[in-house]
Amino acid sequence: MKRLSLILALVLSCALLLSACGNGTCPMERRNAQKMEKQETSKAYHKITAEEAKEMMDQGDVTIVDVRTEEEYAEKHIPGAVLVPNESIGEDAPAELPDKNAVLLLHCRTGIRSKEASDKLVSLGYKHIYDFGGIEDWPYDTESEQR
């Protein structure tokens, strides 16, 4: 009798485990999916220095993305930078950044918004995000809009 109860408990446990895996809620499947997503995110996002960003700019084929406000951009920005305010990045890819495989060099004023924007862009499927922090630490040329 004890043996039959043990076998029955074992069969029920296996049935429960298999039914959970069958509907996509298997803990192992979820864990593997989360691990894969984290690896993809870590491959897409890179924290770099201003010096590294400048080297990449000099080599070409990059898009400089300024995620500050329009007012901050007008006051001072890196030549050739595209303005995409962090607050404007939502659930859809920004129109200013149509190529999700482009190399994007992001910056803001101090580095906080560029990290937030980087995370948003990675979640939208962008593959090559390089965050070089803030324009406050940018020792190279800048320009301002004429008023």
PDB file of C-alpha atoms in Angstrom:
ATOM      1  CA  MET A   1       0.000   0.000   0.000  1.00  0.00           C
ATOM      2  CA  LYS A   2       2.800   2.419   0.872  1.00  0.00           C
ATOM      3  CA  ARG A   3       4.511   1.510  -2.368  1.00  0.00           C
ATOM      4  CA  LEU A   4       1.355   2.260  -4.380  1.00  0.00           C
ATOM      5  CA  SER A   5       0.964   5.635  -2.626  1.00  0.00           C
ATOM      6  CA  LEU A   6       4.582   6.477  -3.382  1.00  0.00           C
ATOM      7  CA  ILE A   7       4.195   5.550  -7.044  1.00  0.00           C
ATOM      8  CA  LEU A   8       0.966   7.530  -7.303  1.00  0.00           C
ATOM      9  CA  ALA A   9       2.619  10.599  -5.717  1.00  0.00           C
ATOM     10  CA  LEU A  10       5.555  10.282  -8.115  1.00  0.00           C
ATOM     11  CA  VAL A  11       3.266  10.006 -11.156  1.00  0.00           C
ATOM     12  CA  LEU A  12       1.230  13.044 -10.029  1.00  0.00           C
ATOM     13  CA  SER A  13       4.388  15.075  -9.451  1.00  0.00           C
ATOM     14  CA  CYS A  14       5.681  14.252 -12.931  1.00  0.00           C
ATOM     15  CA  ALA A  15       2.305  15.090 -14.474  1.00  0.00           C
ATOM     16  CA  LEU A  16       2.259  18.478 -12.733  1.00  0.00           C
ATOM     17  CA  LEU A  17       5.811  19.259 -13.799  1.00  0.00           C
ATOM     18  CA  LEU A  18       5.152  18.271 -17.406  1.00  0.00           C
ATOM     19  CA  SER A  19       1.915  20.239 -17.583  1.00  0.00           C
ATOM     20  CA  ALA A  20       3.692  23.339 -16.267  1.00  0.00           C
ATOM     21  CA  CYS A  21       6.416  22.988 -18.901  1.00  0.00           C
ATOM     22  CA  GLY A  22       3.860  22.377 -21.620  1.00  0.00           C
ATOM     23  CA  ASN A  23       2.177  25.757 -21.211  1.00  0.00           C
ATOM     24  CA  GLY A  24       5.388  27.812 -21.153  1.00  0.00           C
ATOM     25  CA  THR A  25       5.591  28.240 -17.394  1.00  0.00           C
ATOM     26  CA  CYS A  26       8.347  25.712 -16.802  1.00  0.00           C
ATOM     27  CA  PRO A  27      10.798  27.317 -14.371  1.00  0.00           C
ATOM     28  CA  MET A  28      13.783  25.993 -16.313  1.00  0.00           C
ATOM     29  CA  GLU A  29      12.447  27.390 -19.598  1.00  0.00           C
ATOM     30  CA  ARG A  30      11.766  30.783 -18.001  1.00  0.00           C
ATOM     31  CA  ARG A  31      15.215  30.854 -16.465  1.00  0.00           C
ATOM     32  CA  ASN A  32      16.876  29.975 -19.795  1.00  0.00           C
ATOM     33  CA  ALA A  33      14.835  32.617 -21.642  1.00  0.00           C
ATOM     34  CA  GLN A  34      15.780  35.257 -19.062  1.00  0.00           C
ATOM     35  CA  LYS A  35      19.433  34.238 -19.308  1.00  0.00           C
ATOM     36  CA  MET A  36      19.373  34.509 -23.114  1.00  0.00           C
ATOM     37  CA  GLU A  37      17.670  37.920 -22.918  1.00  0.00           C
ATOM     38  CA  LYS A  38      20.275  39.142 -20.443  1.00  0.00           C
ATOM     39  CA  GLN A  39      23.097  37.928 -22.709  1.00  0.00           C
ATOM     40  CA  GLU A  40      21.580  39.735 -25.699  1.00  0.00           C
ATOM     41  CA  THR A  41      21.248  42.905 -23.624  1.00  0.00           C
ATOM     42  CA  SER A  42      24.834  42.666 -22.391  1.00  0.00           C
ATOM     43  CA  LYS A  43      26.041  42.238 -25.986  1.00  0.00           C
ATOM     44  CA  ALA A  44      24.089  45.283 -27.181  1.00  0.00           C
ATOM     45  CA  TYR A  45      25.044  47.760 -24.422  1.00  0.00           C
ATOM     46  CA  HIS A  46      28.576  49.034 -23.874  1.00  0.00           C
ATOM     47  CA  LYS A  47      29.792  51.680 -21.440  1.00  0.00           C
ATOM     48  CA  ILE A  48      32.752  53.533 -22.929  1.00  0.00           C
ATOM     49  CA  THR A  49      34.835  56.620 -22.217  1.00  0.00           C
ATOM     50  CA  ALA A  50      34.707  59.926 -24.073  1.00  0.00           C
ATOM     51  CA  GLU A  51      38.099  59.069 -25.544  1.00  0.00           C
ATOM     52  CA  GLU A  52      36.825  55.767 -26.917  1.00  0.00           C
ATOM     53  CA  ALA A  53      33.760  57.517 -28.341  1.00  0.00           C
ATOM     54  CA  LYS A  54      35.968  60.102 -30.049  1.00  0.00           C
ATOM     55  CA  GLU A  55      38.073  57.343 -31.611  1.00  0.00           C
ATOM     56  CA  MET A  56      34.931  55.655 -32.924  1.00  0.00           C
ATOM     57  CA  MET A  57      33.688  58.985 -34.313  1.00  0.00           C
ATOM     58  CA  ASP A  58      37.004  59.581 -36.063  1.00  0.00           C
ATOM     59  CA  GLN A  59      36.778  56.136 -37.676  1.00  0.00           C
ATOM     60  CA  GLY A  60      33.276  56.978 -38.931  1.00  0.00           C
ATOM     61  CA  ASP A  61      30.076  55.027 -39.557  1.00  0.00           C
ATOM     62  CA  VAL A  62      28.527  55.893 -36.186  1.00  0.00           C
ATOM     63  CA  THR A  63      25.533  57.945 -35.124  1.00  0.00           C
ATOM     64  CA  ILE A  64      26.024  60.330 -32.216  1.00  0.00           C
ATOM     65  CA  VAL A  65      22.813  60.516 -30.212  1.00  0.00           C
ATOM     66  CA  ASP A  66      22.215  63.379 -27.777  1.00  0.00           C
ATOM     67  CA  VAL A  67      19.416  62.416 -25.369  1.00  0.00           C
ATOM     68  CA  ARG A  68      19.141  65.779 -23.579  1.00  0.00           C
ATOM     69  CA  THR A  69      16.403  68.360 -24.051  1.00  0.00           C
ATOM     70  CA  GLU A  70      16.104  70.680 -27.055  1.00  0.00           C
ATOM     71  CA  GLU A  71      17.235  73.614 -24.905  1.00  0.00           C
ATOM     72  CA  GLU A  72      20.358  71.800 -23.717  1.00  0.00           C
ATOM     73  CA  TYR A  73      21.143  70.724 -27.268  1.00  0.00           C
ATOM     74  CA  ALA A  74      20.777  74.282 -28.590  1.00  0.00           C
ATOM     75  CA  GLU A  75      23.118  75.584 -25.892  1.00  0.00           C
ATOM     76  CA  LYS A  76      25.948  73.149 -26.717  1.00  0.00           C
ATOM     77  CA  HIS A  77      26.202  69.859 -28.594  1.00  0.00           C
ATOM     78  CA  ILE A  78      28.684  67.631 -30.364  1.00  0.00           C
ATOM     79  CA  PRO A  79      28.887  68.432 -34.090  1.00  0.00           C
ATOM     80  CA  GLY A  80      26.747  66.028 -36.106  1.00  0.00           C
ATOM     81  CA  ALA A  81      24.806  64.755 -33.081  1.00  0.00           C
ATOM     82  CA  VAL A  82      21.185  63.738 -33.575  1.00  0.00           C
ATOM     83  CA  LEU A  83      18.779  64.959 -30.907  1.00  0.00           C
ATOM     84  CA  VAL A  84      16.543  62.213 -29.475  1.00  0.00           C
ATOM     85  CA  PRO A  85      15.435  63.350 -25.993  1.00  0.00           C
ATOM     86  CA  ASN A  86      15.354  60.507 -23.474  1.00  0.00           C
ATOM     87  CA  GLU A  87      11.787  61.424 -22.546  1.00  0.00           C
ATOM     88  CA  SER A  88      10.681  60.906 -26.163  1.00  0.00           C
ATOM     89  CA  ILE A  89      11.854  57.289 -26.318  1.00  0.00           C
ATOM     90  CA  GLY A  90       8.838  55.101 -25.709  1.00  0.00           C
ATOM     91  CA  GLU A  91       7.465  51.828 -27.008  1.00  0.00           C
ATOM     92  CA  ASP A  92       8.274  52.548 -30.651  1.00  0.00           C
ATOM     93  CA  ALA A  93      11.650  53.027 -32.282  1.00  0.00           C
ATOM     94  CA  PRO A  94      12.491  56.730 -32.658  1.00  0.00           C
ATOM     95  CA  ALA A  95      12.038  57.979 -36.230  1.00  0.00           C
ATOM     96  CA  GLU A  96      15.498  59.593 -36.026  1.00  0.00           C
ATOM     97  CA  LEU A  97      17.054  56.132 -35.504  1.00  0.00           C
ATOM     98  CA  PRO A  98      15.568  53.850 -38.177  1.00  0.00           C
ATOM     99  CA  ASP A  99      18.432  51.316 -38.321  1.00  0.00           C
ATOM    100  CA  LYS A 100      18.499  49.017 -35.285  1.00  0.00           C
ATOM    101  CA  ASN A 101      21.867  47.641 -36.425  1.00  0.00           C
ATOM    102  CA  ALA A 102      23.556  51.055 -36.563  1.00  0.00           C
ATOM    103  CA  VAL A 103      26.315  51.874 -34.089  1.00  0.00           C
ATOM    104  CA  LEU A 104      24.837  54.471 -31.718  1.00  0.00           C
ATOM    105  CA  LEU A 105      26.990  56.618 -29.428  1.00  0.00           C
ATOM    106  CA  LEU A 106      24.748  58.034 -26.689  1.00  0.00           C
ATOM    107  CA  HIS A 107      25.376  60.878 -24.293  1.00  0.00           C
ATOM    108  CA  CYS A 108      23.477  63.342 -22.120  1.00  0.00           C
ATOM    109  CA  ARG A 109      24.695  65.927 -19.633  1.00  0.00           C
ATOM    110  CA  THR A 110      26.123  63.724 -16.859  1.00  0.00           C
ATOM    111  CA  GLY A 111      25.467  60.122 -17.924  1.00  0.00           C
ATOM    112  CA  ILE A 112      22.231  59.297 -16.111  1.00  0.00           C
ATOM    113  CA  ARG A 113      19.808  59.888 -18.984  1.00  0.00           C
ATOM    114  CA  SER A 114      22.147  58.252 -21.499  1.00  0.00           C
ATOM    115  CA  LYS A 115      22.046  55.030 -19.453  1.00  0.00           C
ATOM    116  CA  GLU A 116      18.236  55.204 -19.241  1.00  0.00           C
ATOM    117  CA  ALA A 117      17.975  55.859 -22.979  1.00  0.00           C
ATOM    118  CA  SER A 118      20.435  53.032 -23.696  1.00  0.00           C
ATOM    119  CA  ASP A 119      18.308  50.593 -21.726  1.00  0.00           C
ATOM    120  CA  LYS A 120      15.183  51.706 -23.589  1.00  0.00           C
ATOM    121  CA  LEU A 121      16.843  51.373 -26.987  1.00  0.00           C
ATOM    122  CA  VAL A 122      18.211  47.921 -26.180  1.00  0.00           C
ATOM    123  CA  SER A 123      14.716  46.824 -25.134  1.00  0.00           C
ATOM    124  CA  LEU A 124      13.448  48.117 -28.500  1.00  0.00           C
ATOM    125  CA  GLY A 125      15.923  45.852 -30.302  1.00  0.00           C
ATOM    126  CA  TYR A 126      18.895  48.119 -31.045  1.00  0.00           C
ATOM    127  CA  LYS A 127      22.042  45.994 -31.249  1.00  0.00           C
ATOM    128  CA  HIS A 128      25.028  48.374 -30.882  1.00  0.00           C
ATOM    129  CA  ILE A 129      24.612  50.921 -28.107  1.00  0.00           C
ATOM    130  CA  TYR A 130      27.677  52.727 -26.758  1.00  0.00           C
ATOM    131  CA  ASP A 131      27.056  55.022 -23.795  1.00  0.00           C
ATOM    132  CA  PHE A 132      29.850  57.531 -23.246  1.00  0.00           C
ATOM    133  CA  GLY A 133      28.224  59.451 -20.411  1.00  0.00           C
ATOM    134  CA  GLY A 134      27.870  63.186 -20.269  1.00  0.00           C
ATOM    135  CA  ILE A 135      28.854  66.172 -22.341  1.00  0.00           C
ATOM    136  CA  GLU A 136      30.230  67.676 -19.119  1.00  0.00           C
ATOM    137  CA  ASP A 137      33.133  65.237 -19.473  1.00  0.00           C
ATOM    138  CA  TRP A 138      33.536  65.778 -23.238  1.00  0.00           C
ATOM    139  CA  PRO A 139      36.930  67.481 -23.810  1.00  0.00           C
ATOM    140  CA  TYR A 140      36.515  67.802 -27.592  1.00  0.00           C
ATOM    141  CA  ASP A 141      34.748  70.234 -29.930  1.00  0.00           C
ATOM    142  CA  THR A 142      31.179  71.322 -29.387  1.00  0.00           C
ATOM    143  CA  GLU A 143      28.961  73.819 -31.146  1.00  0.00           C
ATOM    144  CA  SER A 144      25.833  75.807 -30.342  1.00  0.00           C
ATOM    145  CA  GLU A 145      22.891  76.899 -32.431  1.00  0.00           C
ATOM    146  CA  GLN A 146      22.852  80.522 -33.567  1.00  0.00           C
ATOM    147  CA  ARG A 147      19.949  82.518 -32.099  1.00  0.00           C
TER     148      ARG A 147
END
